[in-house]
Amino acid sequence: MAVLNKIRQRSVFLIVIIALALFSFVLADLIRNGGAISQKAANVIATINGNDIDRTDFAKKVEAASRNFGPNGSSIQAVNYVWNQEVRQIVFDEQFKELGVKVGADEVSQLLEDALANNPTFQNEAGVFDKAKMQEYVATVKENPVAYQQWIDYKNSLGKGALETKYLNMVKAGVGATLKEGELAYKMENDKVDIKYVQLPYSGIEDTEVIVSDAEIKTYIDKHSELYKAEASRDMRYVFFKEEPSQEDENALNTEMAKIISGFKTAEKVEEYVAEQNSAVKYADRFVFKKDLPATVADTLYNVPVGEVYGPYKDGQFIKVSKVVANTQLPDSLKASHILVSWKGLSTAGDVERTKDQAKVLADSLLSVIKVDKSKFLTLAKDFSADTSNKDKGGDLGYFPPGRMVPPFNDYIIENNVGDMGVVETAFGYHIISVEDKKNLQKAVKIATVAQEIEASEETINAIFTETTKFQIATKNSDFEEKAKESEYTVRPVNKISELADNIPGLGSQRSIVQWAFKEETKTGDVKRFEVKDGYAVVQLTAKAEKGVQKVVDASPAIKPILIKEKKAEMLKSKISGSTLDDIAKNQSQTVKTASALNMKTPTISGAGNEPKLVGAAFALETGKISEPIVGNNGVYVIEVVKKTPADGLDTYMSYAAQESKSKASTVNSGVFNALKEAAEIEDKRASFY
């Protein structure tokens, strides 16, 4: 009782203690999971101007984009596509809201009508768009949530496109050109100047004579840092261990294939025998020429007697055993013409409504006409043939090798003489065939082949894995390059891989390797083994470069030629001496050249190239005066203006102003988006999720 009394007396105290314990439990759970803020952050893939992009919604769009890209598209391509769409939508939506740009329901309806006008699904019997047909379609797809959502998305996309068009048209309206700008454009095109000049080309000084230091390159980068921005990147190197069959695997398969020779030789039904052996190559019941046989064994196989078996032999990644089934004499080149008569239901039918029986009657009728007068083949092919690829050529198929056409078509030409005509049925319809020519009669053979792919055995696969593991362990505390040399492995460097890259040269799409290289815990020098297509890659991270300005070593290939040209210009300027062009040319072993009718719109000088600075200086120089040295694109110049010919002028410069307006407007679509994107505050976390 005493104990119970004490508990009652301290009940408030106990409640506080329990509450604190519960709070600490919840707090500890929040801390362990990163807190509520981190939980939210984990579901945000990017933030653009304060707008969060939800990870789940983004993933759904990436999945849809991946389906559209098909098997040839990578996941990161889909990610980048969706990303650009999201950025575009957010930065443009902000502009729409700020300016009050809207698209009404009536506008969207009209856009739908315009977009669907030529779709037969929404046309009436007269072939005209019918709004009732569209409403009927929408009512039908509502029963299918996926299809209905696709319809809504399509409708929304038209509205968004219209909004963007309105906004961009407003921008275009503000980037027109005045009549004064039109006049300037006219003058730049039509004012002319004639000059004499001496060129001291940069090529006159070897690059090796000019020294550019790293300090000079660094100074140049500092002055032009905006031009030499660098994204975060990683350098790595790897050794690829390919899972491929060993010589022992190939020898074992050779032994196995040799066991079938006697059975293959006595087999009467070769097609069944090839199938029973699970051959990687199916039996082809056709004749082939020597050139069609495997190059390494063509001479031997071509001359094997009928019924005999040759092999085993290696052909690429296969071990093969071949039996010569038959031989004959065939022309290696055939020529024919045809008229294809199709019927409803065939892929070649188009709008044809005739039945198969009607097609047969028509084909026989056409054949009868052609047999009487072959000259009518040309016009009848144009009028009746369903083969649009050659109907306008009178059905002429040109020359082709035996076996190129479908079997019934091919067999007819082989079995008949030049000049014969007949009707043959194939999966495409009825063909009225005329055999035009056959040439180069020669021996052809029919070959049955059992082929098995040379594959790595389990022992070989295990050995490759062991070899890979040993190399990986050996490089943990040793030089990667040296260890590779010891075992004669090829080390492949991979430089400047970006955070969202997914392709590793030589390995293909390997997103996991890129993600590993960019992990904070991955240090320079770390080595890891990755399972890749056809084997393993042991990869070492060799360098990290964070976002910022390019390093000297990276920017050097672009900047060094610029500085070399600048130094050459100073060297050439210092060599110039003389008061006339003739003196200057003579002193530098050059000649005085002339250039006539130069204009500022296309400042190209024959024999010197594109030189806008030179042409601009010529228009600013008085006639008869000699210029100071002019540093151009291809050398240093001294010029003398011989004659200036101003353009006559126009009554109005409206047409030139219109051209300038059109030229400026053509850059708006891409320019506006790029400007909005550059001005946006973007926190991109894609690399953390993909």
XYZ file of C-alpha atoms in Angstrom:
690
model
C 0.000 0.000 0.000
C 2.848 2.333 0.831
C 4.322 1.771 -2.616
C 0.968 2.507 -4.333
C 0.616 5.648 -2.276
C 4.001 6.895 -3.423
C 3.122 6.194 -7.069
C -0.105 8.201 -6.757
C 1.784 11.085 -5.183
C 4.262 11.153 -8.065
C 1.772 10.499 -10.947
C 2.400 13.857 -12.637
C 6.135 13.333 -12.471
C 5.773 9.855 -14.033
C 3.602 11.191 -16.863
C 6.278 13.769 -17.722
C 8.990 11.088 -17.682
C 6.971 8.798 -19.991
C 6.202 11.693 -22.363
C 9.870 12.631 -22.561
C 10.784 8.998 -23.255
C 8.247 8.791 -26.089
C 9.437 12.107 -27.532
C 13.073 10.990 -27.447
C 12.081 7.753 -29.199
C 10.332 9.642 -32.001
C 13.179 12.160 -32.230
C 15.756 9.388 -32.427
C 13.774 7.765 -35.260
C 13.644 11.057 -37.148
C 17.379 11.571 -36.714
C 18.101 7.997 -37.768
C 16.091 8.493 -40.960
C 17.488 11.908 -41.709
C 14.589 13.904 -40.295
C 11.387 15.168 -41.891
C 13.289 17.657 -44.020
C 15.597 14.951 -45.361
C 12.624 12.694 -46.036
C 11.155 15.421 -48.202
C 14.517 16.014 -49.873
C 14.765 12.324 -50.685
C 11.585 12.632 -52.754
C 12.713 15.720 -54.677
C 14.858 15.097 -57.743
C 15.442 18.776 -58.531
C 14.375 22.301 -57.586
C 13.984 24.936 -60.291
C 13.303 28.515 -59.178
C 11.814 27.139 -55.965
C 9.629 24.568 -57.735
C 10.289 21.004 -56.564
C 10.191 18.155 -59.103
C 8.786 15.069 -57.418
C 10.950 11.982 -57.760
C 8.011 9.608 -58.312
C 6.362 11.738 -61.008
C 9.702 12.198 -62.726
C 10.341 8.443 -62.666
C 6.955 7.746 -64.303
C 7.775 10.163 -67.116
C 11.217 8.603 -67.560
C 9.612 5.171 -67.807
C 7.230 6.428 -70.503
C 10.084 8.108 -72.383
C 12.136 4.901 -72.232
C 9.277 3.005 -73.880
C 9.149 5.594 -76.643
C 12.917 5.455 -77.197
C 12.739 1.670 -77.553
C 15.522 -0.853 -76.996
C 18.208 1.328 -78.582
C 17.751 4.149 -76.091
C 19.561 4.222 -72.739
C 17.933 5.089 -69.429
C 20.028 8.228 -69.073
C 18.848 9.442 -72.502
C 15.286 9.175 -71.248
C 16.254 10.974 -68.015
C 17.844 13.856 -69.938
C 14.869 14.094 -72.300
C 12.381 14.339 -69.415
C 14.673 16.756 -67.588
C 14.730 19.187 -70.517
C 10.944 18.943 -70.769
C 10.530 19.690 -67.059
C 12.944 22.624 -67.101
C 11.256 24.039 -70.190
C 7.798 23.752 -68.679
C 8.734 25.381 -65.362
C 10.672 28.356 -66.767
C 8.017 29.045 -69.403
C 5.088 28.608 -66.980
C 6.576 31.322 -64.778
C 6.616 33.670 -67.767
C 3.037 32.787 -68.696
C 1.799 33.560 -65.176
C 3.779 36.779 -64.900
C 2.455 38.097 -68.220
C -1.029 36.595 -67.956
C -0.678 34.562 -71.153
C -3.578 32.074 -71.415
C -5.176 29.714 -73.917
C -8.943 29.351 -73.808
C -11.036 26.205 -74.213
C -12.219 27.374 -77.657
C -8.614 27.733 -78.821
C -7.766 24.222 -77.635
C -10.848 22.860 -79.426
C -9.760 24.529 -82.637
C -6.238 23.154 -82.208
C -7.716 19.667 -81.789
C -9.755 20.068 -84.966
C -6.708 21.245 -86.919
C -4.503 18.459 -85.576
C -7.050 15.688 -86.206
C -8.497 16.974 -89.477
C -6.713 14.373 -91.626
C -7.247 11.430 -89.262
C -9.875 9.042 -90.732
C -11.054 8.146 -87.207
C -12.534 11.630 -86.857
C -13.888 12.086 -90.380
C -17.410 11.575 -91.696
C -18.405 9.844 -94.947
C -17.396 12.934 -96.923
C -13.865 12.817 -95.488
C -14.424 15.975 -93.404
C -13.595 16.385 -89.709
C -16.683 15.638 -87.602
C -16.794 16.907 -84.001
C -19.400 14.266 -83.149
C -16.920 11.561 -84.206
C -14.345 13.035 -81.815
C -16.865 13.142 -78.947
C -17.794 9.537 -79.690
C -14.112 8.577 -79.581
C -13.578 10.332 -76.224
C -16.635 8.571 -74.759
C -15.169 5.236 -75.884
C -11.646 5.758 -74.500
C -13.033 6.883 -71.121
C -13.656 3.217 -70.426
C -9.902 2.612 -70.662
C -8.057 4.700 -68.009
C -4.693 4.425 -69.774
C -6.055 5.421 -73.186
C -8.109 8.253 -71.672
C -5.063 9.619 -69.840
C -3.159 9.563 -73.136
C -5.967 11.600 -74.706
C -5.882 14.123 -71.832
C -2.086 14.368 -72.099
C -2.358 14.944 -75.856
C -4.967 17.654 -75.355
C -2.857 19.330 -72.647
C 0.232 19.204 -74.848
C -1.631 21.123 -77.567
C -2.606 23.767 -75.010
C 0.942 24.059 -73.687
C 2.280 24.324 -77.218
C -0.171 27.114 -77.979
C 0.846 28.982 -74.807
C 4.495 28.751 -75.751
C 3.780 29.885 -79.317
C 1.866 32.931 -78.033
C 4.676 33.886 -75.689
C 7.414 33.422 -78.295
C 5.413 35.430 -80.846
C 5.280 38.278 -78.323
C 9.063 38.125 -77.993
C 9.483 37.987 -81.773
C 7.346 41.106 -82.105
C 9.918 42.949 -80.017
C 13.006 41.894 -81.950
C 12.180 43.423 -85.316
C 14.478 45.724 -87.274
C 14.001 49.429 -87.988
C 14.348 51.022 -91.419
C 17.703 52.394 -90.238
C 18.851 48.844 -89.497
C 17.550 47.846 -92.928
C 19.616 50.640 -94.489
C 22.718 49.457 -92.595
C 22.164 45.896 -93.817
C 21.848 47.206 -97.370
C 25.069 49.208 -97.080
C 27.015 46.286 -95.566
C 26.014 44.199 -98.559
C 26.348 46.781 -101.321
C 29.048 49.300 -100.323
C 32.257 48.143 -102.009
C 35.935 48.748 -101.470
C 39.025 47.860 -103.581
C 42.338 47.362 -101.818
C 45.959 46.433 -102.253
C 47.526 44.487 -99.409
C 50.561 42.646 -98.136
C 49.971 39.552 -96.029
C 52.474 38.122 -93.565
C 50.913 34.692 -92.908
C 51.113 33.008 -89.497
C 52.298 29.879 -91.287
C 55.560 31.712 -91.973
C 56.551 31.041 -88.359
C 56.689 27.464 -87.080
C 54.653 26.730 -83.942
C 57.772 25.256 -82.364
C 59.384 28.724 -82.458
C 56.706 30.079 -80.107
C 56.780 29.190 -76.417
C 53.580 29.416 -74.369
C 53.911 28.810 -70.622
C 51.335 27.328 -68.277
C 51.316 30.655 -66.417
C 50.237 32.454 -69.604
C 47.470 29.922 -70.181
C 46.342 30.395 -66.543
C 46.271 34.172 -67.001
C 44.174 33.765 -70.157
C 41.730 31.468 -68.326
C 41.387 33.996 -65.492
C 40.582 36.768 -67.977
C 38.019 34.639 -69.855
C 36.702 32.403 -67.070
C 33.144 32.506 -68.452
C 34.351 30.724 -71.590
C 36.130 27.957 -69.724
C 33.615 26.663 -67.238
C 33.941 23.011 -66.299
C 31.390 20.572 -64.948
C 32.380 18.011 -62.346
C 34.181 15.099 -63.981
C 36.148 11.978 -63.218
C 39.120 10.219 -64.807
C 39.519 6.475 -64.533
C 41.188 3.501 -66.139
C 40.192 -0.102 -66.407
C 41.177 -3.576 -67.500
C 38.512 -5.633 -69.250
C 38.391 -9.382 -68.652
C 36.298 -10.918 -71.389
C 34.355 -14.108 -70.771
C 35.335 -15.924 -73.939
C 35.914 -19.565 -74.825
C 39.389 -20.988 -74.323
C 41.278 -23.095 -76.834
C 40.301 -26.112 -74.701
C 36.610 -25.219 -75.138
C 37.078 -24.983 -78.905
C 38.947 -28.308 -79.015
C 36.218 -30.023 -76.968
C 33.509 -28.786 -79.348
C 35.563 -29.937 -82.347
C 35.685 -33.421 -80.815
C 31.921 -33.437 -80.215
C 31.144 -32.242 -83.740
C 33.402 -34.905 -85.275
C 31.116 -37.560 -83.767
C 28.183 -36.571 -86.026
C 30.044 -36.974 -89.338
C 29.055 -40.588 -90.007
C 25.412 -40.048 -89.047
C 25.234 -36.873 -91.127
C 26.701 -38.639 -94.162
C 24.067 -41.395 -94.130
C 21.127 -39.133 -93.255
C 18.634 -38.984 -96.130
C 16.417 -36.241 -94.701
C 19.063 -33.592 -94.122
C 16.650 -30.885 -92.953
C 15.352 -33.149 -90.154
C 18.886 -34.198 -89.216
C 20.060 -30.568 -88.948
C 17.042 -29.755 -86.760
C 17.650 -32.812 -84.534
C 21.200 -31.612 -83.860
C 19.844 -28.232 -82.632
C 22.001 -26.471 -85.185
C 22.529 -22.741 -84.727
C 22.099 -22.450 -88.509
C 18.845 -23.676 -90.060
C 18.847 -25.680 -93.272
C 18.335 -23.512 -96.355
C 16.980 -25.498 -99.300
C 18.647 -23.406 -102.014
C 21.710 -23.362 -104.245
C 24.600 -21.001 -103.549
C 27.707 -19.967 -105.431
C 31.295 -20.242 -104.279
C 31.349 -16.593 -103.207
C 28.511 -17.311 -100.759
C 30.463 -19.998 -98.867
C 32.630 -19.262 -95.782
C 35.773 -17.633 -97.182
C 38.228 -19.771 -95.199
C 36.860 -23.077 -96.593
C 35.177 -21.980 -99.838
C 37.734 -23.604 -102.184
C 37.511 -26.960 -100.401
C 33.776 -27.031 -99.652
C 32.869 -25.987 -103.203
C 34.610 -29.075 -104.594
C 33.376 -31.680 -102.079
C 31.490 -34.466 -103.954
C 27.710 -34.683 -103.574
C 26.799 -36.735 -100.490
C 30.161 -36.188 -98.775
C 30.638 -34.369 -95.458
C 33.303 -31.760 -94.706
C 34.395 -30.710 -91.222
C 34.562 -29.948 -88.434
C 35.795 -26.455 -89.366
C 35.733 -23.087 -87.650
C 33.696 -20.234 -89.115
C 33.700 -17.151 -86.921
C 32.353 -18.156 -83.501
C 30.960 -21.472 -84.758
C 32.242 -24.975 -85.350
C 30.510 -26.420 -88.423
C 30.077 -29.699 -90.252
C 28.702 -29.378 -93.811
C 27.257 -31.869 -96.279
C 27.004 -31.226 -100.013
C 23.418 -32.195 -100.860
C 23.442 -31.391 -104.598
C 25.026 -29.263 -107.283
C 23.799 -27.758 -110.517
C 24.503 -25.047 -113.113
C 22.853 -21.668 -112.445
C 23.160 -18.158 -113.831
C 24.539 -15.774 -111.190
C 22.463 -12.879 -112.481
C 18.751 -12.751 -113.364
C 16.615 -9.998 -114.847
C 12.822 -9.830 -114.812
C 9.831 -7.523 -114.971
C 6.535 -8.030 -113.190
C 3.072 -6.639 -112.598
C 1.766 -7.283 -109.078
C -1.987 -7.790 -108.771
C -3.094 -7.630 -105.145
C -6.385 -8.298 -103.374
C -8.107 -7.063 -100.220
C -6.425 -8.270 -97.043
C -2.841 -8.338 -98.314
C -0.182 -5.917 -97.110
C 0.208 -4.699 -100.706
C -3.525 -4.076 -101.241
C -3.751 -0.404 -100.271
C -7.261 0.768 -101.175
C -7.948 -2.235 -103.416
C -11.303 -3.941 -102.727
C -11.081 -6.845 -105.223
C -11.248 -10.437 -104.008
C -8.569 -13.065 -104.604
C -10.674 -14.672 -107.354
C -11.126 -11.319 -109.060
C -7.352 -10.725 -108.797
C -6.643 -14.069 -110.484
C -9.043 -13.248 -113.324
C -7.367 -9.825 -113.752
C -3.848 -11.326 -113.710
C -4.765 -13.957 -116.333
C -6.414 -11.279 -118.456
C -3.340 -9.018 -118.307
C -1.083 -11.953 -119.198
C -3.224 -12.703 -122.257
C -2.929 -9.104 -123.458
C 0.845 -9.009 -122.898
C 1.435 -12.302 -124.695
C -0.231 -10.808 -127.758
C 1.642 -7.489 -127.503
C 4.658 -7.342 -125.120
C 4.959 -3.584 -125.679
C 1.848 -3.092 -123.516
C 3.718 -4.386 -120.410
C 4.947 -0.866 -119.647
C 1.543 0.860 -119.609
C -0.242 -2.050 -117.894
C 2.367 -2.032 -115.097
C 1.723 1.675 -114.510
C -2.051 1.178 -114.471
C -2.391 -2.083 -112.495
C 0.776 -2.994 -110.543
C 0.632 -2.769 -106.734
C 4.444 -2.621 -106.566
C 4.986 1.136 -106.351
C 8.775 0.758 -106.340
C 8.920 -0.116 -110.035
C 5.469 0.308 -111.603
C 6.588 3.559 -113.262
C 9.544 1.668 -114.762
C 7.286 -0.806 -116.471
C 7.742 -3.298 -113.626
C 11.483 -3.585 -114.362
C 13.260 -5.236 -111.397
C 16.716 -4.941 -112.903
C 19.386 -7.606 -112.329
C 19.406 -9.617 -109.099
C 21.087 -12.823 -107.865
C 19.211 -16.154 -107.543
C 17.477 -16.433 -104.178
C 16.862 -12.685 -103.806
C 13.139 -13.003 -104.545
C 10.574 -15.117 -102.674
C 10.802 -18.851 -103.626
C 7.851 -19.143 -106.075
C 9.012 -16.015 -107.924
C 12.661 -17.143 -107.911
C 11.783 -20.702 -109.031
C 9.737 -19.471 -111.997
C 12.671 -17.442 -113.356
C 15.168 -20.273 -112.789
C 12.954 -22.922 -114.364
C 11.870 -20.918 -117.429
C 13.618 -19.439 -120.439
C 14.346 -15.831 -121.361
C 11.192 -14.425 -123.001
C 8.772 -16.701 -121.083
C 5.853 -15.094 -119.251
C 3.461 -16.472 -116.646
C 1.411 -15.869 -113.485
C 2.839 -16.856 -110.069
C 1.184 -16.540 -106.669
C 3.168 -15.333 -103.610
C 2.292 -13.803 -100.246
C 2.252 -10.406 -101.988
C -0.332 -11.292 -104.640
C -0.335 -12.571 -108.232
C 2.761 -11.685 -110.281
C 2.682 -11.505 -114.063
C 6.372 -12.299 -114.666
C 8.438 -11.719 -117.771
C 11.890 -13.373 -117.774
C 14.158 -10.743 -119.364
C 17.690 -12.130 -119.065
C 19.982 -14.738 -117.449
C 23.773 -14.619 -117.547
C 27.030 -16.077 -116.201
C 26.059 -19.752 -115.964
C 28.204 -21.505 -113.348
C 28.282 -24.265 -110.753
C 26.123 -23.827 -107.642
C 25.917 -26.124 -104.612
C 23.256 -26.920 -102.059
C 24.788 -27.229 -98.589
C 23.357 -28.588 -95.327
C 25.266 -27.402 -92.253
C 25.174 -28.306 -88.576
C 26.667 -25.418 -86.587
C 27.302 -25.014 -82.876
C 28.518 -21.828 -81.212
C 31.831 -21.995 -79.381
C 30.937 -21.106 -75.792
C 32.972 -20.711 -72.641
C 32.695 -23.704 -70.334
C 31.974 -23.387 -66.622
C 35.640 -24.082 -65.904
C 36.692 -21.265 -68.226
C 34.180 -18.830 -66.700
C 35.424 -19.692 -63.200
C 39.027 -19.240 -64.303
C 38.266 -15.776 -65.742
C 36.519 -14.764 -62.517
C 39.494 -15.971 -60.476
C 41.912 -14.088 -62.732
C 39.821 -10.932 -62.379
C 39.664 -11.229 -58.605
C 43.420 -11.783 -58.292
C 44.131 -8.660 -60.329
C 41.650 -6.623 -58.301
C 43.280 -7.716 -55.018
C 46.797 -7.178 -56.377
C 46.028 -3.539 -57.280
C 44.735 -2.626 -53.824
C 48.214 -1.829 -52.529
C 50.222 -1.736 -55.777
C 50.509 0.359 -58.898
C 47.557 -0.416 -61.215
C 49.552 0.156 -64.396
C 52.535 -1.909 -63.266
C 50.394 -4.869 -62.172
C 48.601 -4.792 -65.524
C 51.927 -4.784 -67.388
C 53.158 -7.775 -65.386
C 50.239 -9.835 -66.664
C 50.224 -8.176 -70.112
C 46.749 -6.717 -69.624
C 45.615 -3.725 -71.665
C 44.835 -0.665 -69.533
C 42.229 1.626 -71.093
C 42.037 5.247 -69.857
C 38.693 7.071 -69.647
C 38.913 10.829 -69.079
C 36.479 13.610 -68.276
C 33.413 11.468 -67.582
C 30.532 13.703 -66.469
C 28.219 12.965 -63.548
C 25.263 12.060 -65.761
C 27.209 10.073 -68.348
C 26.265 6.445 -68.848
C 28.658 5.305 -71.569
C 32.157 4.071 -70.866
C 34.213 3.818 -74.095
C 34.893 0.157 -74.772
C 32.274 -1.064 -72.279
C 29.076 0.614 -73.472
C 26.331 1.724 -71.099
C 27.721 1.359 -67.568
C 25.869 3.778 -65.333
C 26.899 1.902 -62.170
C 30.595 2.625 -62.842
C 29.919 6.354 -63.252
C 27.839 6.439 -60.054
C 30.637 4.701 -58.138
C 33.212 7.174 -59.440
C 31.118 10.135 -58.227
C 30.311 8.769 -54.762
C 31.737 10.953 -52.010
C 33.328 7.957 -50.300
C 35.143 6.838 -53.482
C 38.679 8.144 -53.264
C 41.278 8.701 -55.976
C 43.167 5.440 -56.391
C 40.251 3.225 -55.311
C 39.728 0.036 -57.329
C 36.524 -1.920 -57.865
C 35.396 -4.868 -59.985
C 32.201 -4.532 -62.061
C 30.255 -7.177 -63.909
C 29.745 -5.900 -67.446
C 28.510 -7.297 -70.729
C 30.642 -10.283 -71.784
C 32.822 -10.216 -68.678
C 34.264 -8.033 -65.934
C 35.955 -4.647 -65.679
C 38.411 -3.803 -62.910
C 38.246 -0.013 -62.628
C 40.459 2.483 -60.848
C 39.485 6.102 -60.168
C 42.504 8.215 -61.150
C 41.341 11.830 -60.775
C 38.487 13.999 -59.542
C 37.605 17.429 -60.922
C 34.844 19.441 -59.277
C 32.593 22.009 -60.927
C 34.318 25.314 -61.601
C 36.861 26.732 -64.038
C 38.917 24.419 -66.232
C 42.423 23.539 -65.151
C 45.390 24.564 -67.296
C 45.987 21.024 -68.525
C 42.373 20.710 -69.676
C 42.054 24.139 -71.287
C 45.499 24.082 -72.894
C 44.482 22.394 -76.202
C 41.960 25.195 -76.842
C 43.918 28.164 -75.492
C 47.450 27.385 -76.619
C 46.712 27.933 -80.370
C 45.127 31.303 -79.509
C 48.198 32.460 -77.592
C 50.539 31.117 -80.265
C 48.663 33.163 -82.870
C 48.835 36.288 -80.675
C 52.588 35.883 -80.208
C 53.115 35.249 -83.914
C 51.175 38.434 -84.657
C 53.523 40.468 -82.443
C 56.561 38.811 -84.033
C 55.285 39.570 -87.537
C 54.357 43.162 -86.667
C 57.901 43.761 -85.414
C 59.278 42.632 -88.788
C 57.282 45.143 -90.852
C 59.347 47.974 -92.263
C 58.947 50.340 -95.199
C 56.822 53.326 -96.144
C 55.057 51.748 -99.133
C 53.416 48.395 -99.756
C 56.110 47.563 -102.287
C 58.830 48.216 -99.694
C 57.059 46.160 -97.027
C 56.482 43.268 -99.437
C 60.077 43.331 -100.649
C 61.507 43.376 -97.116
C 59.454 40.303 -96.150
C 59.799 38.396 -99.438
C 56.071 38.793 -100.077
C 54.051 40.240 -102.971
C 51.493 43.018 -103.151
C 48.074 41.533 -103.835
C 44.772 43.105 -104.840
C 41.199 42.448 -103.791
C 38.208 44.113 -105.435
C 34.561 44.743 -104.555
C 34.868 43.723 -100.910
C 31.823 44.170 -98.678
C 31.267 43.853 -94.925
C 28.506 41.259 -95.125
C 30.812 38.622 -96.649
C 34.347 39.757 -95.729
C 36.177 37.029 -97.638
C 39.355 37.910 -99.503
C 40.596 35.726 -102.321
C 43.949 34.264 -101.326
C 43.620 35.317 -97.679
C 40.353 33.851 -96.433
C 37.722 35.273 -94.080
C 39.089 38.550 -92.685
C 36.374 40.764 -91.161
C 38.852 42.983 -89.259
C 40.762 43.712 -92.442
C 37.627 44.600 -94.440
C 36.277 46.725 -91.582
C 39.571 48.603 -91.399
C 39.479 49.159 -95.184
C 36.103 50.937 -94.983
C 37.450 53.135 -92.150
C 40.649 54.058 -94.032
C 40.950 57.011 -96.395
C 41.601 56.300 -100.072
C 45.339 56.227 -100.847
C 46.333 55.847 -97.198
C 48.404 52.937 -95.880
C 47.151 51.268 -92.739
C 48.896 50.289 -89.545
C 49.492 46.509 -89.233
C 46.141 44.704 -88.929
C 45.996 41.434 -87.014
C 43.680 39.111 -88.937
C 42.551 35.497 -88.772
C 45.258 34.163 -91.077
C 48.073 36.635 -90.760
C 49.132 40.245 -90.218
C 48.214 42.694 -93.017
C 49.095 46.139 -94.243
C 46.571 47.568 -96.697
C 46.023 50.526 -98.987
C 42.548 51.541 -100.122
C 42.422 51.972 -103.895
C 38.770 52.879 -104.346
C 35.523 53.063 -102.384
C 32.203 52.611 -104.167
C 29.201 53.538 -102.002
C 25.900 51.898 -102.931
C 23.361 54.023 -104.812
C 20.753 53.665 -102.083
C 17.077 52.755 -102.231
C 13.825 54.691 -101.955
C 12.869 52.452 -99.026
C 14.729 49.861 -97.005
C 11.592 47.998 -95.991
C 12.636 44.707 -97.652
C 16.038 44.732 -95.916
C 14.419 45.582 -92.575
C 12.035 42.659 -93.101
C 14.976 40.324 -93.816
C 16.722 41.473 -90.646
C 13.527 40.977 -88.629
C 13.121 37.462 -89.994
C 16.737 36.634 -89.225
C 16.419 37.825 -85.624
C 13.091 36.048 -85.144
C 14.595 32.744 -86.295
C 16.828 32.675 -83.213
C 14.079 33.454 -80.699
C 12.760 29.916 -80.046
C 16.074 28.465 -78.929
C 17.531 31.722 -77.624
C 14.675 32.484 -75.237
C 14.685 29.028 -73.669
C 18.471 29.051 -73.265
C 18.317 32.497 -71.643
C 15.530 31.478 -69.239
C 17.365 28.276 -68.364
C 20.628 30.117 -67.739
C 18.889 32.667 -65.507
C 17.049 30.007 -63.499
C 18.207 28.804 -60.094
C 18.525 25.056 -60.572
C 19.420 22.465 -57.973
C 19.887 19.260 -59.938
C 19.996 15.963 -57.999
C 19.438 13.565 -60.908
C 22.799 11.913 -60.449
C 21.751 10.789 -56.954
C 18.857 8.776 -58.345
C 20.016 7.604 -61.803
